[in-house]
Tab-separated table of N, CA and C in Angstrom:
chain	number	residue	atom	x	y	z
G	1	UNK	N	169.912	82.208	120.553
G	1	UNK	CA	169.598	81.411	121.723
G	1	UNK	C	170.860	81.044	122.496
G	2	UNK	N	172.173	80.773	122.147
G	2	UNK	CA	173.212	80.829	122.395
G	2	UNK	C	173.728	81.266	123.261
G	3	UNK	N	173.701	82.624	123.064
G	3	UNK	CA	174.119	83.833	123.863
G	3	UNK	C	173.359	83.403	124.958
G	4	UNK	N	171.977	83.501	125.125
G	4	UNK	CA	170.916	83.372	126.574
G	4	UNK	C	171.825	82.407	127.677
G	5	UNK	N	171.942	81.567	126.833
G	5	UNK	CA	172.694	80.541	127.473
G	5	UNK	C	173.896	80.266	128.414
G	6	UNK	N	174.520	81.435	127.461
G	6	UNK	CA	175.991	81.828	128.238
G	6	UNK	C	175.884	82.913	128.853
G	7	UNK	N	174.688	84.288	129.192
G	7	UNK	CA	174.772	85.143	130.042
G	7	UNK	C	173.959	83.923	130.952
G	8	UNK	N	173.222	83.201	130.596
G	8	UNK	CA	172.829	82.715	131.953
G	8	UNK	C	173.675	81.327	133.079
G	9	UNK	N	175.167	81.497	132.626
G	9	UNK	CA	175.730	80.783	133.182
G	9	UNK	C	176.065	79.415	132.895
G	10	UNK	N	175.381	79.055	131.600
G	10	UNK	CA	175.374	77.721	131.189
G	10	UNK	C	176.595	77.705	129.788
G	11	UNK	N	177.296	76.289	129.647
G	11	UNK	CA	177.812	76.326	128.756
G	11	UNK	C	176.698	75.775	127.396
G	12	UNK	N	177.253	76.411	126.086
G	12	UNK	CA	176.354	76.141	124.763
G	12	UNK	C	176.292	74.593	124.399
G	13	UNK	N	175.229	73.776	124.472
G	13	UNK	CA	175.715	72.792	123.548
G	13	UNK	C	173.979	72.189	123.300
G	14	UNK	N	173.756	71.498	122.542
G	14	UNK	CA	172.547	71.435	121.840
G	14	UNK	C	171.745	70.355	122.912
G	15	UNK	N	172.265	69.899	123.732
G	15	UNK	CA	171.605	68.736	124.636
G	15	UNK	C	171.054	69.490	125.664
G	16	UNK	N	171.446	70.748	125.825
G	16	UNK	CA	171.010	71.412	126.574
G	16	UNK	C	169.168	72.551	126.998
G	17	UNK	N	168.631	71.962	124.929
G	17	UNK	CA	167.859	73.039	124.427
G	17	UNK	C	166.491	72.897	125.029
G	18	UNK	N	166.167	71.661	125.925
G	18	UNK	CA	164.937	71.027	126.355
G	18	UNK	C	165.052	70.817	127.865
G	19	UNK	N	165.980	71.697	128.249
G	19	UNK	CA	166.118	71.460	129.946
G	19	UNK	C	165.319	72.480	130.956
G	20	UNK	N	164.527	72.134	131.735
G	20	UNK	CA	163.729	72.745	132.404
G	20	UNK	C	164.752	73.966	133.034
G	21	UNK	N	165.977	73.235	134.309
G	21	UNK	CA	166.172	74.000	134.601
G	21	UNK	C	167.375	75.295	134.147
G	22	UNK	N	167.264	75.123	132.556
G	22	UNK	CA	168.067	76.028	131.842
G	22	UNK	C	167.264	76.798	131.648
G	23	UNK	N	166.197	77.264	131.397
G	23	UNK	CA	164.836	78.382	131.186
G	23	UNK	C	164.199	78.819	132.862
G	24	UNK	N	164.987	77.666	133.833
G	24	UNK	CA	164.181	78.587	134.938
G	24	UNK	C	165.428	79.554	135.559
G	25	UNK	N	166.058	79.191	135.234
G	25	UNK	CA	167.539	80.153	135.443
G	25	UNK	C	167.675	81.510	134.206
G	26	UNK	N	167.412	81.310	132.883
G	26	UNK	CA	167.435	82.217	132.179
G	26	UNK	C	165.979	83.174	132.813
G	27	UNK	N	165.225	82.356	133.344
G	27	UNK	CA	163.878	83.711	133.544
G	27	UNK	C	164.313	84.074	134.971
G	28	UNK	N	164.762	83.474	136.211
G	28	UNK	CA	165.355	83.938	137.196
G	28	UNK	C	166.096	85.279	136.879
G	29	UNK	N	166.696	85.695	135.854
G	29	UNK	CA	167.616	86.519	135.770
G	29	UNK	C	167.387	87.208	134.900
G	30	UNK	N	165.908	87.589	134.269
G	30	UNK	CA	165.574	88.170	133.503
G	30	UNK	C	165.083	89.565	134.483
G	31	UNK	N	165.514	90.915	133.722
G	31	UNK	CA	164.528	92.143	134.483
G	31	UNK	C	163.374	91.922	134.933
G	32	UNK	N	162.369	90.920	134.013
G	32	UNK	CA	161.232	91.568	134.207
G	32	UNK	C	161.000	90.270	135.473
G	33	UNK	N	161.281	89.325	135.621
G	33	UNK	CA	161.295	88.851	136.597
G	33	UNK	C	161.776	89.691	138.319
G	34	UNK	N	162.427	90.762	137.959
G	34	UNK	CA	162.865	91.773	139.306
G	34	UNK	C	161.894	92.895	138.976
G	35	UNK	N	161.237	93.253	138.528
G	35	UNK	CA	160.778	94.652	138.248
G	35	UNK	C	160.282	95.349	139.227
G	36	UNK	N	159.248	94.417	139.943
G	36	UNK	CA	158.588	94.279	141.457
G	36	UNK	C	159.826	95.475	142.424
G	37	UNK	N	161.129	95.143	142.242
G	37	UNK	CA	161.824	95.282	143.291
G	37	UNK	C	162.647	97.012	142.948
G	38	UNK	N	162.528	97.220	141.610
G	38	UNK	CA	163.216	98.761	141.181
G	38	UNK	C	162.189	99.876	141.789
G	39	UNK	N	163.052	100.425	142.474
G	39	UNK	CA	162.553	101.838	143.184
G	39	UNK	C	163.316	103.316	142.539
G	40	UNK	N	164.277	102.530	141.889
G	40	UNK	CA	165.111	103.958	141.234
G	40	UNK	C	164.525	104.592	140.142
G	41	UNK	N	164.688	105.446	139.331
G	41	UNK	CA	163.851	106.404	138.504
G	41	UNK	C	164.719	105.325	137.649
G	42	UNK	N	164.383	105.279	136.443
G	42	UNK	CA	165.042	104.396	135.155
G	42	UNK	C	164.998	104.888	133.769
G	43	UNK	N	166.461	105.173	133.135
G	43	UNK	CA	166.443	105.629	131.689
G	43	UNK	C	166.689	104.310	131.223
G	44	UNK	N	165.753	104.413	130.037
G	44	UNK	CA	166.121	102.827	128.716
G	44	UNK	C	166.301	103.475	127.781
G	45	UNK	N	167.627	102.794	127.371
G	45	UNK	CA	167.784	103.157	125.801
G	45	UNK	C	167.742	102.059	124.914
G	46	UNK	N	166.711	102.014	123.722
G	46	UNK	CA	166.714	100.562	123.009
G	46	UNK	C	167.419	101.247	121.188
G	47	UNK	N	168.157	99.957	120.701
G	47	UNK	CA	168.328	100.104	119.365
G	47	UNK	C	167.151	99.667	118.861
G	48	UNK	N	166.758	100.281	117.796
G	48	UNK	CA	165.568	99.502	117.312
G	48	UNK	C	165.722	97.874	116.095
G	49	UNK	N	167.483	98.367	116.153
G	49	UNK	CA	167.713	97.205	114.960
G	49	UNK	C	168.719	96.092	115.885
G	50	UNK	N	168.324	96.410	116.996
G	50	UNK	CA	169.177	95.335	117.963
G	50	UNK	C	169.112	93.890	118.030
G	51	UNK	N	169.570	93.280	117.647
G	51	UNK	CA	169.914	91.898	117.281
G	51	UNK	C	169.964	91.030	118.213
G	52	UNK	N	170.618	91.044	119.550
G	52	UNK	CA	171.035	90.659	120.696
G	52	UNK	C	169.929	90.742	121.842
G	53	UNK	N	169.334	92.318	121.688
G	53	UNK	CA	167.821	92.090	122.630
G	53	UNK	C	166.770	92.565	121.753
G	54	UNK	N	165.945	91.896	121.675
G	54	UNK	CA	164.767	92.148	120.923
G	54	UNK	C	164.308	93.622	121.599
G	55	UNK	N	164.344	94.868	120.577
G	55	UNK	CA	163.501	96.075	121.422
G	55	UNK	C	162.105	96.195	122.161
G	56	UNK	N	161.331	95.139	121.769
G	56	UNK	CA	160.054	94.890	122.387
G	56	UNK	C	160.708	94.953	124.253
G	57	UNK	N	161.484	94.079	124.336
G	57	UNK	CA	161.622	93.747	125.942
G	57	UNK	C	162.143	94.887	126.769
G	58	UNK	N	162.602	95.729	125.974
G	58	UNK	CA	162.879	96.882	126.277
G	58	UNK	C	161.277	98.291	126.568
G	59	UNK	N	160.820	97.844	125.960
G	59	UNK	CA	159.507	98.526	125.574
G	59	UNK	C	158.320	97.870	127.186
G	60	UNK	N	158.608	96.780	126.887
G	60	UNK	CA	157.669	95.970	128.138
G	60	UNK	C	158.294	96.207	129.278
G	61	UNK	N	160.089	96.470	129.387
G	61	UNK	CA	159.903	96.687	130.840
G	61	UNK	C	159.691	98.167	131.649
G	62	UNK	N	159.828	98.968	130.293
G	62	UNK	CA	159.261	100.367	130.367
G	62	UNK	C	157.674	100.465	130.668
G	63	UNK	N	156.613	99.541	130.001
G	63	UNK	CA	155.239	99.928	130.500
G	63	UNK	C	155.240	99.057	131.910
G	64	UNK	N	156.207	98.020	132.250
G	64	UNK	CA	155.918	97.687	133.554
G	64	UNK	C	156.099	98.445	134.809
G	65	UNK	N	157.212	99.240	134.331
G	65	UNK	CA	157.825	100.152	135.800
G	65	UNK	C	156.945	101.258	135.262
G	66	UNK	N	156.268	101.575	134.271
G	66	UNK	CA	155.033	102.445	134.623
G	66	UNK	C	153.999	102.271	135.395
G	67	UNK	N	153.355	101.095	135.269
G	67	UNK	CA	152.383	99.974	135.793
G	67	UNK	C	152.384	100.721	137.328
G	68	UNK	N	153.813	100.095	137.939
G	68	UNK	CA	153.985	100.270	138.906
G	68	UNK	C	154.009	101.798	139.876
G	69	UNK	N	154.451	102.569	138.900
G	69	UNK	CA	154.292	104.140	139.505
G	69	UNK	C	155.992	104.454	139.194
G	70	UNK	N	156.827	103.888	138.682
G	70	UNK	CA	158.168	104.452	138.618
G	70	UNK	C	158.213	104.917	138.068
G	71	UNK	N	158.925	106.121	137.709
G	71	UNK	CA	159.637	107.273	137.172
G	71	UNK	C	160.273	106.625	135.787
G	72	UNK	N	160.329	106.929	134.772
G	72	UNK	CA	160.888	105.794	133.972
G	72	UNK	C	160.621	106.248	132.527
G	73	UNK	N	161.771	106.378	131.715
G	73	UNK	CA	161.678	107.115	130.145
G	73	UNK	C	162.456	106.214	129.352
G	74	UNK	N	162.014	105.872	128.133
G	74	UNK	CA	162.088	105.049	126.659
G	74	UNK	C	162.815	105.910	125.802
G	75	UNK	N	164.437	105.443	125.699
G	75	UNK	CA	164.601	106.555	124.337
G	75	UNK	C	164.797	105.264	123.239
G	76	UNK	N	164.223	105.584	122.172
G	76	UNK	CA	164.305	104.522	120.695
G	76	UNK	C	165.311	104.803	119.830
G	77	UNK	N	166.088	104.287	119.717
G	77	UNK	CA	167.029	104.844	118.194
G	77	UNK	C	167.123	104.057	117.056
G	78	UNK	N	166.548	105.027	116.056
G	78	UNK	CA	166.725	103.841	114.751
G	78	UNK	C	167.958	103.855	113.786
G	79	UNK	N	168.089	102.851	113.686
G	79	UNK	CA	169.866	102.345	112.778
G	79	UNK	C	170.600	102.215	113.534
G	80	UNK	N	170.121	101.958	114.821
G	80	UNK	CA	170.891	101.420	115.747
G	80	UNK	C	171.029	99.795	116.589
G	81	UNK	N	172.064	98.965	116.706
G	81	UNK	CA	171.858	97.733	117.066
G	81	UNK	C	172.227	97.848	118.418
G	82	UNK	N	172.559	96.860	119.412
G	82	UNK	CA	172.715	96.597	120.815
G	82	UNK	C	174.308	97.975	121.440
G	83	UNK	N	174.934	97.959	120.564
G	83	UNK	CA	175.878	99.006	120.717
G	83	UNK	C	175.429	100.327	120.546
G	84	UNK	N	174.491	100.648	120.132
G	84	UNK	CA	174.063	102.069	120.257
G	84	UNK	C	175.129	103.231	120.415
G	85	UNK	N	175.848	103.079	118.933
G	85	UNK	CA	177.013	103.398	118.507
G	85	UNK	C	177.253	104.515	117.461
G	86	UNK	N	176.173	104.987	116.751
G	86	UNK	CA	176.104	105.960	115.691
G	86	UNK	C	176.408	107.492	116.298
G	87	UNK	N	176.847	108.178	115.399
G	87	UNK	CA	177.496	109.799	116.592
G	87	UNK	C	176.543	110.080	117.178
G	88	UNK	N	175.376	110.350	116.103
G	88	UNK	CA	174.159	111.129	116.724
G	88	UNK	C	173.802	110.546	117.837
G	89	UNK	N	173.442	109.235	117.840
G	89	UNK	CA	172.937	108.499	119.209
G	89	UNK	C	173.723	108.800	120.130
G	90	UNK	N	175.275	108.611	120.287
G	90	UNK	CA	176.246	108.719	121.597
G	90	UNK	C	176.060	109.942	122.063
G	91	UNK	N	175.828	110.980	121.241
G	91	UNK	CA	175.977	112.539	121.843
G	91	UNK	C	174.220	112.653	122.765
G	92	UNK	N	173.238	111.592	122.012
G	92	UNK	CA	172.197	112.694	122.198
G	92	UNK	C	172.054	111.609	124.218
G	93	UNK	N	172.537	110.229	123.771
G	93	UNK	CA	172.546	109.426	124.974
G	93	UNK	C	173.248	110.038	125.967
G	94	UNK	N	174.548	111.102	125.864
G	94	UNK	CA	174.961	111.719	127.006
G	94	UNK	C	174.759	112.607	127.432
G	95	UNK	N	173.704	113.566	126.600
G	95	UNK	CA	173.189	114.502	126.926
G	95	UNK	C	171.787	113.751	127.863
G	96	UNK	N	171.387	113.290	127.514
G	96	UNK	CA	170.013	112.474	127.933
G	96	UNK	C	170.422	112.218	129.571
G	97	UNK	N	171.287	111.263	129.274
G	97	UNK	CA	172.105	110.834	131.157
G	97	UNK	C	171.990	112.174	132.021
G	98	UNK	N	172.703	113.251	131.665
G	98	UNK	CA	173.423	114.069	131.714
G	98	UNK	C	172.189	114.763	132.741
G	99	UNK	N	171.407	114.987	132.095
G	99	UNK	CA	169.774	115.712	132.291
G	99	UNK	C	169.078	114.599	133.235
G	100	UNK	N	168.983	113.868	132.554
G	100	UNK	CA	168.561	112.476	134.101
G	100	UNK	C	169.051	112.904	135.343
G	101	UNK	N	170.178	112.191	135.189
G	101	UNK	CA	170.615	112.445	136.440
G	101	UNK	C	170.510	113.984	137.031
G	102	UNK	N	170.572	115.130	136.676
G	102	UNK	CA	170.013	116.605	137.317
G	102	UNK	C	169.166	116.160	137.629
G	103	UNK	N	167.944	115.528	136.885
G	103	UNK	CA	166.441	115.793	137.437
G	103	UNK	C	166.673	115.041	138.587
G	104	UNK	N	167.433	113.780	139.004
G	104	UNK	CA	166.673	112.773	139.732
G	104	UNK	C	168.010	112.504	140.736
G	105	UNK	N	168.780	113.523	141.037
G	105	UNK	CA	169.646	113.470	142.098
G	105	UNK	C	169.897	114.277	142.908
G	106	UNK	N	170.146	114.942	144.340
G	106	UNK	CA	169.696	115.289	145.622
G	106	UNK	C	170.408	116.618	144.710
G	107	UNK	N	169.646	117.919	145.696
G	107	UNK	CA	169.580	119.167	145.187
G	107	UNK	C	170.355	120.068	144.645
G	108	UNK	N	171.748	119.776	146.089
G	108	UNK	CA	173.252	120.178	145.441
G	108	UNK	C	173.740	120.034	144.496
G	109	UNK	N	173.347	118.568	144.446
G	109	UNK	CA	174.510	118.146	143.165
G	109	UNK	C	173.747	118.679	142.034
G	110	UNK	N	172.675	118.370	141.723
G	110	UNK	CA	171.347	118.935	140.484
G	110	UNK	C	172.332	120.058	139.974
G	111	UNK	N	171.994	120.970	141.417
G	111	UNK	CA	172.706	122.607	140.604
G	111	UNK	C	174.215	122.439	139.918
G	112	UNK	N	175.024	121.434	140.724
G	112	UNK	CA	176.075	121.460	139.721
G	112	UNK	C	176.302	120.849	138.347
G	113	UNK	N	175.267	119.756	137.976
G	113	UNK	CA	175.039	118.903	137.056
G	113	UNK	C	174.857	119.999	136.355
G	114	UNK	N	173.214	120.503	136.174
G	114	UNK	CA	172.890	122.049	135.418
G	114	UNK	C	173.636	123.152	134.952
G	115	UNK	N	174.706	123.333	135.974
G	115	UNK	CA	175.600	124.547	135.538
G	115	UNK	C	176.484	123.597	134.403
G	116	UNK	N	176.967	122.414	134.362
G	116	UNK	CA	177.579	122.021	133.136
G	116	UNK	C	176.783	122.164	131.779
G	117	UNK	N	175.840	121.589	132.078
G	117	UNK	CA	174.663	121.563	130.783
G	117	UNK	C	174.408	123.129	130.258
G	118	UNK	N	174.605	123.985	131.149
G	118	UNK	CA	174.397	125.253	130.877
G	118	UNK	C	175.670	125.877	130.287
G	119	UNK	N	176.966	125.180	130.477
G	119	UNK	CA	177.955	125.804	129.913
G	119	UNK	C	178.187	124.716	128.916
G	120	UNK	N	177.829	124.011	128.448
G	120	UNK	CA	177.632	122.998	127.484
G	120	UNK	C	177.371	123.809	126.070
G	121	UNK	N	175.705	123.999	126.419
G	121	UNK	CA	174.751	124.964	125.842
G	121	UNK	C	175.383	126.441	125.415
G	122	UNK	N	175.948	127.169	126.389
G	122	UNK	CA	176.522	128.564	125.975
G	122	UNK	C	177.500	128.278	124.850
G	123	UNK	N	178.035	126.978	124.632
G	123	UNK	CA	178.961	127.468	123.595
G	123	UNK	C	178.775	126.941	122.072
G	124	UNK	N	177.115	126.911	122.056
G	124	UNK	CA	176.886	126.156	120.749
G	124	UNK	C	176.127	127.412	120.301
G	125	UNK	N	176.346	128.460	120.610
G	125	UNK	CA	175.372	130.210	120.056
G	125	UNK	C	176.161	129.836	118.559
């Protein structure tokens, strides 16, 4: 609860735990409070052993920008906490970006994104 506290601008201290406008500022600045407003295609990546954000909220703001009609993909990793730090995860997360962004950026660039991924690929025969 701590942490909430201090991304939301407030300093920690226990007098603080019953204040209205400390929860209307932490939900002010919550995603799902903006969701309404994302028009961009959206990759999430959640740890599933993440400590810091519960993976559920990660999960909810993925069926919301579905809700809505956005473009929008869930990758899960397990044995992973808020750092999403294990090899396998870092390699497969930059490959993932990597491919995102081809699919979902203007045409030129796509083809040059692709030709990396493609010479990526040629040298793992």
């Amino acid at each position: 609860m701590c942490r909430c506290y201090v991304e939301a601008g407030f300093d920690w201290n226990f007098s603080n735990l019953s204040l209205s406008d400390v929860y209307s500022k932490m939900i002010s600045i919550s995603p799902m409070a903006h969701v309404s407003k994302v028009q961009t295609p959206t990759l999430i990546f959640v740890g599933q052993d993440d400590a810091r954000v519960p993976p559920f909220q990660g999960r909810e703001f993925h069926r919301a920008l579905k809700a809505r009609g956005i473009q929008t993909r869930l990758i899960s990793y397990p044995e992973n906490g808020h750092l999403l730090q294990r090899m396998k995860c870092e390699v497969d997360i930059f490959m993932n970006v990597v491919i995102w962004f081809a699919r979902h950026q203007h045409k030129g660039k796509r083809k040059m994104v692709m030709e990396v991924v493609e010479h990526q690929n040629s040298g793992k025969k």
